[in-house]
Coordinates of C-alpha atoms in Angstrom, one line a residue:
X865 CA 0.0 0.0 0.0
X866 CA 2.9 2.3 0.7
X867 CA 4.2 1.9 -2.8
X868 CA 0.8 2.6 -4.3
X869 CA 0.8 5.9 -2.4
X870 CA 4.0 6.9 -4.1
X871 CA 2.3 7.4 -7.5
X872 CA 2.9 11.0 -8.4
X873 CA -0.1 13.2 -9.3
X874 CA -2.7 10.9 -7.9
X875 CA -5.3 12.9 -6.1
X876 CA -8.2 10.5 -5.9
X877 CA -8.7 7.7 -3.4
X878 CA -9.3 4.8 -5.7
X879 CA -9.7 1.2 -4.9
X880 CA -6.3 -0.4 -4.7
X881 CA -7.2 -3.3 -6.9
X882 CA -8.3 -1.1 -9.7
X883 CA -5.2 1.1 -9.3
X884 CA -2.9 -2.0 -9.5
X885 CA -4.7 -3.3 -12.6
X886 CA -4.4 0.0 -14.3
X887 CA -0.7 0.4 -13.3
X888 CA 0.1 -3.0 -14.7
X889 CA -1.8 -2.3 -17.9
X890 CA 0.1 1.0 -18.3
X891 CA 3.4 -0.7 -17.7
X892 CA 2.6 -3.3 -20.3
X893 CA 1.5 -0.8 -22.9
X894 CA 4.3 1.8 -22.3
X895 CA 7.3 -0.4 -21.5
X896 CA 6.4 -3.4 -23.6
X897 CA 7.2 -5.8 -20.7
X898 CA 4.8 -8.7 -20.6
X899 CA 4.1 -9.4 -16.9
X900 CA 0.8 -11.2 -17.7
X901 CA -1.3 -12.6 -20.5
X902 CA -3.5 -9.7 -21.8
X903 CA -4.1 -10.5 -25.4
X904 CA -6.9 -8.7 -27.2
X905 CA -10.0 -10.7 -27.9
X906 CA -12.1 -10.0 -31.0
X907 CA -15.8 -9.6 -30.5
X908 CA -18.5 -9.2 -33.0
X909 CA -22.2 -8.3 -32.6
X910 CA -25.0 -7.3 -34.9
X911 CA -28.7 -6.6 -35.1
X912 CA -31.2 -7.0 -38.0
X913 CA -34.3 -4.9 -38.6
X914 CA -37.1 -6.0 -41.0
X915 CA -39.1 -3.8 -43.3
X916 CA -42.5 -4.0 -45.0
X917 CA -42.6 -4.3 -48.7
X918 CA -41.5 -1.0 -50.5
X919 CA -41.0 0.7 -47.0
X920 CA -37.9 2.0 -45.3
X921 CA -39.3 3.5 -42.1
X922 CA -38.8 1.3 -39.1
X923 CA -42.0 -0.3 -37.8
X924 CA -41.2 -1.4 -34.3
X925 CA -44.3 -3.7 -34.2
X926 CA -43.2 -5.6 -37.3
X927 CA -41.5 -9.0 -36.9
X928 CA -40.1 -8.3 -33.4
X929 CA -38.1 -5.2 -34.4
X930 CA -38.7 -3.6 -31.0
X931 CA -37.3 -6.6 -29.1
X932 CA -34.3 -6.8 -31.4
X933 CA -33.5 -3.1 -30.9
X934 CA -33.9 -3.2 -27.1
X935 CA -31.8 -6.4 -26.8
X936 CA -29.0 -5.0 -28.9
X937 CA -28.9 -1.7 -27.0
X938 CA -28.7 -3.7 -23.7
X939 CA -25.8 -5.8 -25.1
X940 CA -23.9 -2.7 -26.1
X941 CA -24.4 -1.2 -22.6
X942 CA -23.2 -4.3 -20.9
X943 CA -20.1 -4.6 -23.1
X944 CA -19.2 -0.9 -22.5
X945 CA -19.6 -1.4 -18.7
X946 CA -17.8 -4.7 -18.3
X947 CA -15.0 -3.9 -20.9
X948 CA -14.0 -0.2 -20.4
X949 CA -10.9 -0.7 -22.6
X950 CA -12.9 -2.2 -25.5
X951 CA -11.9 -0.5 -28.8
X952 CA -14.3 -0.4 -31.8
X953 CA -12.5 -1.5 -35.0
X954 CA -15.2 -1.4 -37.6
X955 CA -18.9 -0.7 -38.2
X956 CA -20.8 -2.1 -41.2
X957 CA -24.2 -0.9 -42.1
X958 CA -26.0 -3.1 -44.7
X959 CA -29.3 -2.5 -46.4
X960 CA -31.0 -4.9 -48.9
X961 CA -34.3 -5.5 -50.8
X962 CA -36.1 -8.5 -52.2
X963 CA -35.9 -9.1 -55.9
X964 CA -39.3 -7.8 -57.0
X965 CA -39.4 -4.2 -58.3
X966 CA -37.1 -2.2 -60.5
X967 CA -33.3 -2.0 -60.0
X968 CA -33.5 1.7 -59.2
X969 CA -36.3 1.4 -56.6
X970 CA -34.5 -1.5 -54.8
X971 CA -31.2 0.4 -54.8
X972 CA -33.0 3.4 -53.2
X973 CA -34.8 1.2 -50.7
X974 CA -31.5 -0.6 -49.6
X975 CA -29.8 2.8 -49.1
X976 CA -32.6 4.3 -47.1
X977 CA -33.1 1.1 -45.0
X978 CA -29.4 1.2 -44.1
X979 CA -29.7 4.9 -43.2
X980 CA -32.8 4.2 -41.1
X981 CA -31.0 1.6 -38.9
X982 CA -27.9 3.7 -38.6
X983 CA -30.0 6.6 -37.2
X984 CA -31.0 4.3 -34.3
X985 CA -27.4 3.6 -33.3
X986 CA -25.6 6.7 -34.5
X987 CA -24.4 7.5 -31.0
X988 CA -21.8 4.8 -30.5
X989 CA -18.6 4.8 -28.5
X990 CA -15.6 6.2 -30.4
X991 CA -17.6 6.2 -33.7
X992 CA -15.5 7.5 -36.5
X993 CA -16.6 8.0 -40.2
X994 CA -13.4 6.2 -41.3
X995 CA -14.4 3.1 -39.3
X996 CA -17.9 3.0 -40.8
X997 CA -18.8 1.4 -44.1
X998 CA -22.2 1.4 -45.8
X999 CA -23.1 -1.6 -48.1
X1000 CA -26.2 -1.3 -50.3
X1001 CA -27.1 -4.7 -51.7
X1002 CA -30.1 -3.8 -53.7
X1003 CA -31.6 -7.1 -54.8
X1004 CA -30.2 -9.6 -52.3
X1005 CA -29.7 -12.6 -54.5
X1006 CA -27.2 -14.2 -52.1
X1007 CA -29.7 -13.9 -49.3
X1008 CA -32.3 -15.6 -51.5
X1009 CA -29.8 -18.4 -52.4
X1010 CA -29.2 -19.0 -48.7
X1011 CA -32.9 -19.3 -48.1
X1012 CA -33.5 -21.7 -50.9
X1013 CA -30.5 -23.9 -49.7
X1014 CA -32.1 -24.1 -46.3
X1015 CA -35.7 -24.8 -47.4
X1016 CA -36.2 -28.2 -49.1
X1017 CA -39.9 -27.3 -49.8
X1018 CA -39.0 -24.8 -52.5
X1019 CA -40.6 -26.1 -55.8
X1020 CA -38.1 -27.1 -58.4
X1021 CA -35.4 -26.2 -55.9
X1022 CA -32.4 -27.4 -57.9
X1023 CA -33.4 -25.4 -61.0
X1024 CA -34.0 -22.3 -58.8
X1025 CA -30.5 -22.7 -57.3
X1026 CA -29.0 -23.1 -60.7
X1027 CA -30.6 -19.9 -61.9
X1028 CA -29.7 -17.9 -58.8
X1029 CA -26.1 -19.1 -58.9
X1030 CA -26.0 -18.0 -62.5
X1031 CA -27.2 -14.5 -61.6
X1032 CA -24.7 -14.2 -58.7
X1033 CA -21.9 -15.4 -61.0
X1034 CA -22.7 -12.8 -63.6
X1035 CA -22.8 -10.0 -60.9
X1036 CA -19.5 -11.2 -59.6
X1037 CA -18.0 -10.9 -63.0
X1038 CA -19.1 -7.3 -63.3
X1039 CA -22.3 -7.7 -65.1
X1040 CA -25.0 -5.4 -63.8
X1041 CA -28.2 -6.8 -62.4
X1042 CA -30.9 -6.3 -65.0
X1043 CA -34.6 -6.8 -65.5
X1044 CA -33.9 -10.1 -67.3
X1045 CA -32.8 -11.8 -64.1
X1046 CA -36.1 -11.1 -62.3
X1047 CA -38.0 -12.1 -65.4
X1048 CA -36.2 -15.4 -65.6
X1049 CA -37.1 -16.2 -62.0
X1050 CA -40.7 -15.2 -62.6
X1051 CA -41.1 -17.3 -65.7
X1052 CA -39.2 -20.4 -64.4
X1053 CA -41.6 -23.4 -64.4
X1054 CA -44.6 -21.1 -65.2
X1055 CA -44.0 -19.0 -62.1
X1056 CA -44.6 -21.7 -59.5
X1057 CA -41.2 -21.3 -57.7
X1058 CA -41.5 -17.5 -57.8
X1059 CA -45.0 -17.6 -56.2
X1060 CA -43.6 -19.7 -53.3
X1061 CA -40.5 -17.5 -52.8
X1062 CA -42.6 -14.3 -52.9
X1063 CA -44.8 -15.6 -50.1
X1064 CA -42.1 -17.2 -48.0
X1065 CA -38.6 -15.9 -48.8
X1066 CA -38.9 -12.3 -49.9
X1067 CA -39.9 -10.8 -46.6
X1068 CA -36.6 -11.7 -44.7
X1069 CA -34.6 -10.0 -47.5
X1070 CA -36.3 -6.6 -46.9
X1071 CA -33.9 -5.7 -44.1
X1072 CA -31.1 -3.7 -42.7
X1073 CA -28.3 -4.8 -40.5
X1074 CA -25.6 -3.1 -38.4
X1075 CA -22.5 -5.1 -37.5
X1076 CA -19.9 -4.0 -35.0
X1077 CA -16.4 -5.4 -34.5
X1078 CA -14.7 -4.8 -31.2
X1079 CA -11.3 -5.5 -29.8
X1080 CA -11.6 -6.3 -26.1
X1081 CA -8.7 -6.5 -23.6
X1082 CA -9.5 -9.1 -21.0
X1083 CA -9.3 -8.3 -17.3
X1084 CA -5.9 -9.1 -15.8
X1085 CA -5.7 -11.8 -13.2
X1086 CA -4.8 -10.7 -9.6
X1087 CA -2.7 -13.8 -9.1
X1088 CA -0.4 -13.3 -12.1
X1089 CA 1.8 -10.7 -10.5
X1090 CA 2.1 -9.8 -6.8
X1091 CA 1.8 -6.1 -6.0
X1092 CA 5.2 -5.9 -4.4
X1093 CA 6.7 -7.4 -7.5
X1094 CA 5.8 -4.4 -9.6
X1095 CA 8.8 -2.5 -10.8
X1096 CA 9.0 1.2 -9.6
X1097 CA 8.9 2.5 -13.2
X1098 CA 5.5 0.9 -13.7
X1099 CA 4.2 3.1 -10.9
X1100 CA 6.1 6.2 -11.9
X1101 CA 4.9 6.0 -15.5
X1102 CA 1.2 6.0 -14.5
X1103 CA -1.0 8.8 -15.9
X1104 CA -2.4 11.3 -13.5
X1105 CA -5.8 9.8 -13.5
X1106 CA -6.5 6.1 -13.0
X1107 CA -10.1 6.2 -14.1
X1108 CA -11.1 4.5 -17.3
X1109 CA -11.3 7.0 -20.2
X1110 CA -14.7 8.4 -21.1
X1111 CA -16.0 7.3 -24.4
X1112 CA -16.7 10.1 -26.8
X1113 CA -20.0 10.1 -28.7
X1114 CA -19.9 11.4 -32.2
X1115 CA -22.7 11.9 -34.6
X1116 CA -22.3 11.3 -38.3
X1117 CA -24.4 13.5 -40.6
X1118 CA -26.7 11.5 -42.8
X1119 CA -28.6 12.3 -45.9
X1120 CA -32.2 13.0 -45.3
X1121 CA -34.2 9.8 -45.5
X1122 CA -37.1 10.3 -47.8
X1123 CA -39.5 8.3 -49.8
X1124 CA -38.4 7.5 -53.4
X1125 CA -40.2 9.9 -55.7
X1126 CA -39.6 10.4 -59.4
X1127 CA -41.1 13.4 -61.3
X1128 CA -40.0 15.3 -64.4
X1129 CA -40.8 18.8 -65.6
X1130 CA -40.1 19.4 -69.3
X1131 CA -40.2 21.9 -72.1
X1132 CA -40.0 21.0 -75.8
X1133 CA -37.2 23.2 -77.1
X1134 CA -38.6 22.9 -80.7
X1135 CA -41.8 24.6 -79.7
X1136 CA -39.7 27.2 -77.7
X1137 CA -37.8 28.0 -80.9
X1138 CA -41.2 28.5 -82.7
X1139 CA -42.2 31.0 -80.0
X1140 CA -44.7 28.6 -78.4
X1141 CA -44.2 28.4 -74.6
X1142 CA -44.9 24.9 -73.3
X1143 CA -44.6 22.9 -70.2
X1144 CA -45.0 19.2 -69.3
X1145 CA -44.9 17.0 -66.2
X1146 CA -44.3 13.3 -65.9
X1147 CA -44.7 10.9 -63.0
X1148 CA -43.2 7.5 -62.4
X1149 CA -45.8 4.9 -61.5
X1150 CA -43.4 2.0 -60.8
X1151 CA -42.4 -1.1 -62.8
X1152 CA -41.0 1.2 -65.5
X1153 CA -44.3 2.8 -66.3
X1154 CA -45.0 6.6 -66.3
X1155 CA -47.8 9.0 -67.1
X1156 CA -47.4 12.5 -68.3
X1157 CA -49.2 15.6 -69.6
X1158 CA -48.0 18.5 -71.8
X1159 CA -49.6 21.9 -72.6
X1160 CA -48.6 24.7 -75.0
X1161 CA -50.0 28.1 -75.5
X1162 CA -48.9 30.8 -78.0
X1163 CA -51.0 33.7 -79.2
X1164 CA -49.0 36.3 -81.1
X1165 CA -50.9 38.8 -83.4
X1166 CA -50.4 42.1 -85.2
X1167 CA -54.0 42.8 -86.0
X1168 CA -53.2 46.0 -88.0
X1169 CA -51.1 44.0 -90.3
X1170 CA -53.5 41.0 -90.3
X1171 CA -50.8 38.7 -88.8
X1172 CA -51.7 35.8 -86.6
X1173 CA -49.7 33.0 -85.0
X1174 CA -51.9 31.1 -82.6
X1175 CA -51.7 27.6 -81.3
X1176 CA -52.6 25.9 -78.1
X1177 CA -53.5 22.5 -76.8
X1178 CA -51.9 19.5 -75.1
X1179 CA -51.6 15.8 -74.8
X1180 CA -51.8 13.0 -72.2
X1181 CA -49.3 10.1 -72.5
X1182 CA -48.4 6.7 -71.0
X1183 CA -44.9 5.4 -71.4
X1184 CA -43.2 2.1 -70.9
X1185 CA -39.4 2.5 -70.2
X1186 CA -37.0 -0.3 -71.1
X1187 CA -33.3 -1.0 -71.6
X1188 CA -30.4 -1.1 -69.1
X1189 CA -30.5 2.7 -68.4
X1190 CA -34.2 2.5 -67.5
X1191 CA -33.6 -0.4 -65.2
X1192 CA -30.9 1.5 -63.4
X1193 CA -32.9 4.6 -62.9
X1194 CA -36.6 5.5 -63.6
X1195 CA -37.5 7.9 -66.4
X1196 CA -34.2 7.4 -68.2
X1197 CA -33.3 5.5 -71.4
X1198 CA -35.6 4.1 -74.1
X1199 CA -39.3 4.6 -73.9
X1200 CA -42.3 3.6 -76.0
X1201 CA -45.7 5.2 -75.4
X1202 CA -49.2 6.1 -76.5
X1203 CA -50.6 9.6 -76.3
X1204 CA -53.8 11.4 -77.2
X1205 CA -53.7 15.1 -78.1
X1206 CA -56.1 18.0 -78.6
X1207 CA -55.2 21.3 -80.2
X1208 CA -56.4 24.3 -82.1
X1209 CA -54.6 26.8 -84.2
X1210 CA -54.9 30.0 -86.3
X1211 CA -52.3 30.7 -88.9
X1212 CA -52.5 33.8 -91.1
X1213 CA -49.8 36.2 -92.3
X1214 CA -51.8 38.8 -94.3
X1215 CA -53.3 36.4 -96.7
X1216 CA -55.5 33.3 -96.5
X1217 CA -55.9 32.0 -93.0
X1218 CA -56.5 28.5 -91.5
X1219 CA -58.3 28.1 -88.2
X1220 CA -58.6 24.7 -86.5
X1221 CA -62.3 23.9 -85.7
X1222 CA -65.3 26.3 -85.6
X1223 CA -64.8 30.0 -84.8
X1224 CA -65.8 30.9 -81.3
X1225 CA -66.7 28.6 -78.4
X1226 CA -64.3 26.6 -76.3
X1227 CA -61.2 24.7 -77.3
X1228 CA -63.3 21.6 -77.6
X1229 CA -65.6 23.3 -80.1
X1230 CA -62.6 24.2 -82.2
X1231 CA -60.2 21.4 -81.5
X1232 CA -58.6 18.8 -83.7
X1233 CA -57.9 15.5 -82.1
X1234 CA -55.3 12.8 -82.5
X1235 CA -53.8 9.6 -81.1
X1236 CA -50.3 8.4 -81.8
X1237 CA -47.5 6.0 -80.9
X1238 CA -44.2 7.5 -79.9
X1239 CA -40.7 6.3 -79.4
X1240 CA -37.9 8.2 -77.7
X1241 CA -34.7 8.2 -75.6
X1242 CA -34.0 10.3 -72.5
X1243 CA -30.3 11.1 -72.3
X1244 CA -28.7 12.2 -68.9
X1245 CA -26.7 15.4 -69.3
X1246 CA -26.3 16.5 -65.7
X1247 CA -27.1 15.4 -62.2
X1248 CA -30.7 16.6 -62.5
X1249 CA -31.1 17.2 -66.2
X1250 CA -31.9 15.0 -69.2
X1251 CA -32.6 15.7 -72.9
X1252 CA -35.5 13.7 -74.3
X1253 CA -35.5 12.9 -78.0
X1254 CA -38.9 11.7 -79.2
X1255 CA -40.9 11.3 -82.4
X1256 CA -44.5 10.2 -82.8
X1257 CA -46.7 9.0 -85.7
X1258 CA -50.4 8.4 -85.8
X1259 CA -53.7 10.1 -86.7
X1260 CA -54.8 13.7 -86.4
X1261 CA -58.1 14.9 -87.7
X1262 CA -61.0 17.4 -87.4
X1263 CA -62.5 20.4 -89.0
X1264 CA -60.8 23.5 -90.1
X1265 CA -61.9 26.9 -91.5
X1266 CA -60.3 29.0 -94.2
X1267 CA -60.8 32.7 -94.2
X1268 CA -59.4 36.0 -95.7
X1269 CA -58.8 39.3 -93.9
X1270 CA -60.7 42.2 -95.4
X1271 CA -60.5 45.6 -93.9
X1272 CA -61.0 45.3 -90.1
X1273 CA -62.7 41.9 -90.4
X1274 CA -62.3 38.4 -91.7
X1275 CA -64.4 36.7 -94.3
X1276 CA -65.2 33.0 -94.0
X1277 CA -64.4 31.1 -97.1
X1278 CA -65.0 27.4 -96.4
X1279 CA -65.2 24.7 -93.7
X1280 CA -63.4 21.4 -94.4
X1281 CA -62.7 18.1 -92.8
X1282 CA -59.2 16.6 -92.8
X1283 CA -57.7 13.3 -91.8
X1284 CA -53.9 13.0 -91.4
X1285 CA -51.9 9.8 -91.0
X1286 CA -48.2 10.3 -90.5
X1287 CA -45.8 12.1 -88.1
X1288 CA -47.7 14.0 -85.5
X1289 CA -45.0 15.2 -83.0
X1290 CA -41.3 15.9 -82.8
X1291 CA -39.7 16.6 -79.4
X1292 CA -36.3 17.6 -78.1
X1293 CA -37.1 18.4 -74.5
X1294 CA -35.0 19.7 -71.7
X1295 CA -36.1 17.7 -68.6
X1296 CA -35.6 18.7 -65.0
X1297 CA -35.7 15.8 -62.6
X1298 CA -37.4 16.3 -59.3
X1299 CA -37.7 14.0 -56.2
X1300 CA -35.7 11.9 -53.8
X1301 CA -33.4 9.6 -55.7
X1302 CA -34.2 11.2 -59.0
X1303 CA -30.6 12.0 -59.9
X1304 CA -28.2 10.8 -62.5
X1305 CA -25.6 9.0 -60.4
X1306 CA -22.6 9.4 -62.8
X1307 CA -22.8 13.2 -62.5
X1308 CA -22.9 13.2 -58.6

């Protein structure tokens, strides 16, 4: 006890056993002299949270999530209390999704699910961004393989495993996961295995997991070294405080977790060049389908010179997106669609004029109508911008009036009916992408 009181700078009356253990540990660490076995022990722990289909907000009442969270927090508290010298080596935050749905949606879901679980445990001892890695699995084919291997009741099990192994092998060789992989699983044996897996295996794949790797220094045994056998330098080299160091708590800033949402605002630059202002909006419906609407309005006139340039109307369209770019991100790449349009016009430059529909009344009294098939490609040009090239062909028809300006008025000449089959629309649109996840990743 007398020797223990010789420690310089010690102002606190601490328990002798604790002081001797700390002294021995300091001596071992600072002098490199091995007086006892104190080898670090690796320790790993993890917790898994489950999510409902297409969701990333944590439902504590779903699949025992609340019990899993509470139990994991208790284990962390016990580890911190019983092993004050434990050092955190690595934190892995993993998010995944089941195979159904588009590549882009599953990627966004896995990212947001990982962020959701990390927010629960963001205050961790000695947490450092350099020690933290995020892993976004997207479609968890390896997790599905593990389930199939462990469930002998899967219909056509060997064929399913062969297909999944092929998909995993292609991904391992650098080939991107595409829509064809899911289609192959859906159509295998007329969809019988897929229906079974959707019901039984997909739910566990909609998850996020946080894994922590610790390095724990075991408590030193009181019987290994007698107190009087401690060298003097072991006591002199002690720090001024013998208390276990406090664990700092750091917070890592996360991106705002939000629901995936894909919307585009667009303007056809060909109409803009023709002095016809126009605006369109498009919404992603899921499964590579979208719906959109466009409107244009231009009314320029010099009545004294009998000059008119008037056109207004719009269209509604439904599009199906396809190709590798569309599978990676909604509203990008190739698209094929149907649209219906309604418009009216009045063209006259001092001579004979042409007016769509009957003079007076509403647009529907004067309108020409059409329906067409369109094809296009939406090309990413910036993080939030695309350029959409489209062309459409189909039918446009209705009545139109011819007239001639005379004095201060206009003289009706004839009313005719027309039917047009051929090109009905050309588009080079500047597209602004709006919504959570609606970014072109290669420009980030």
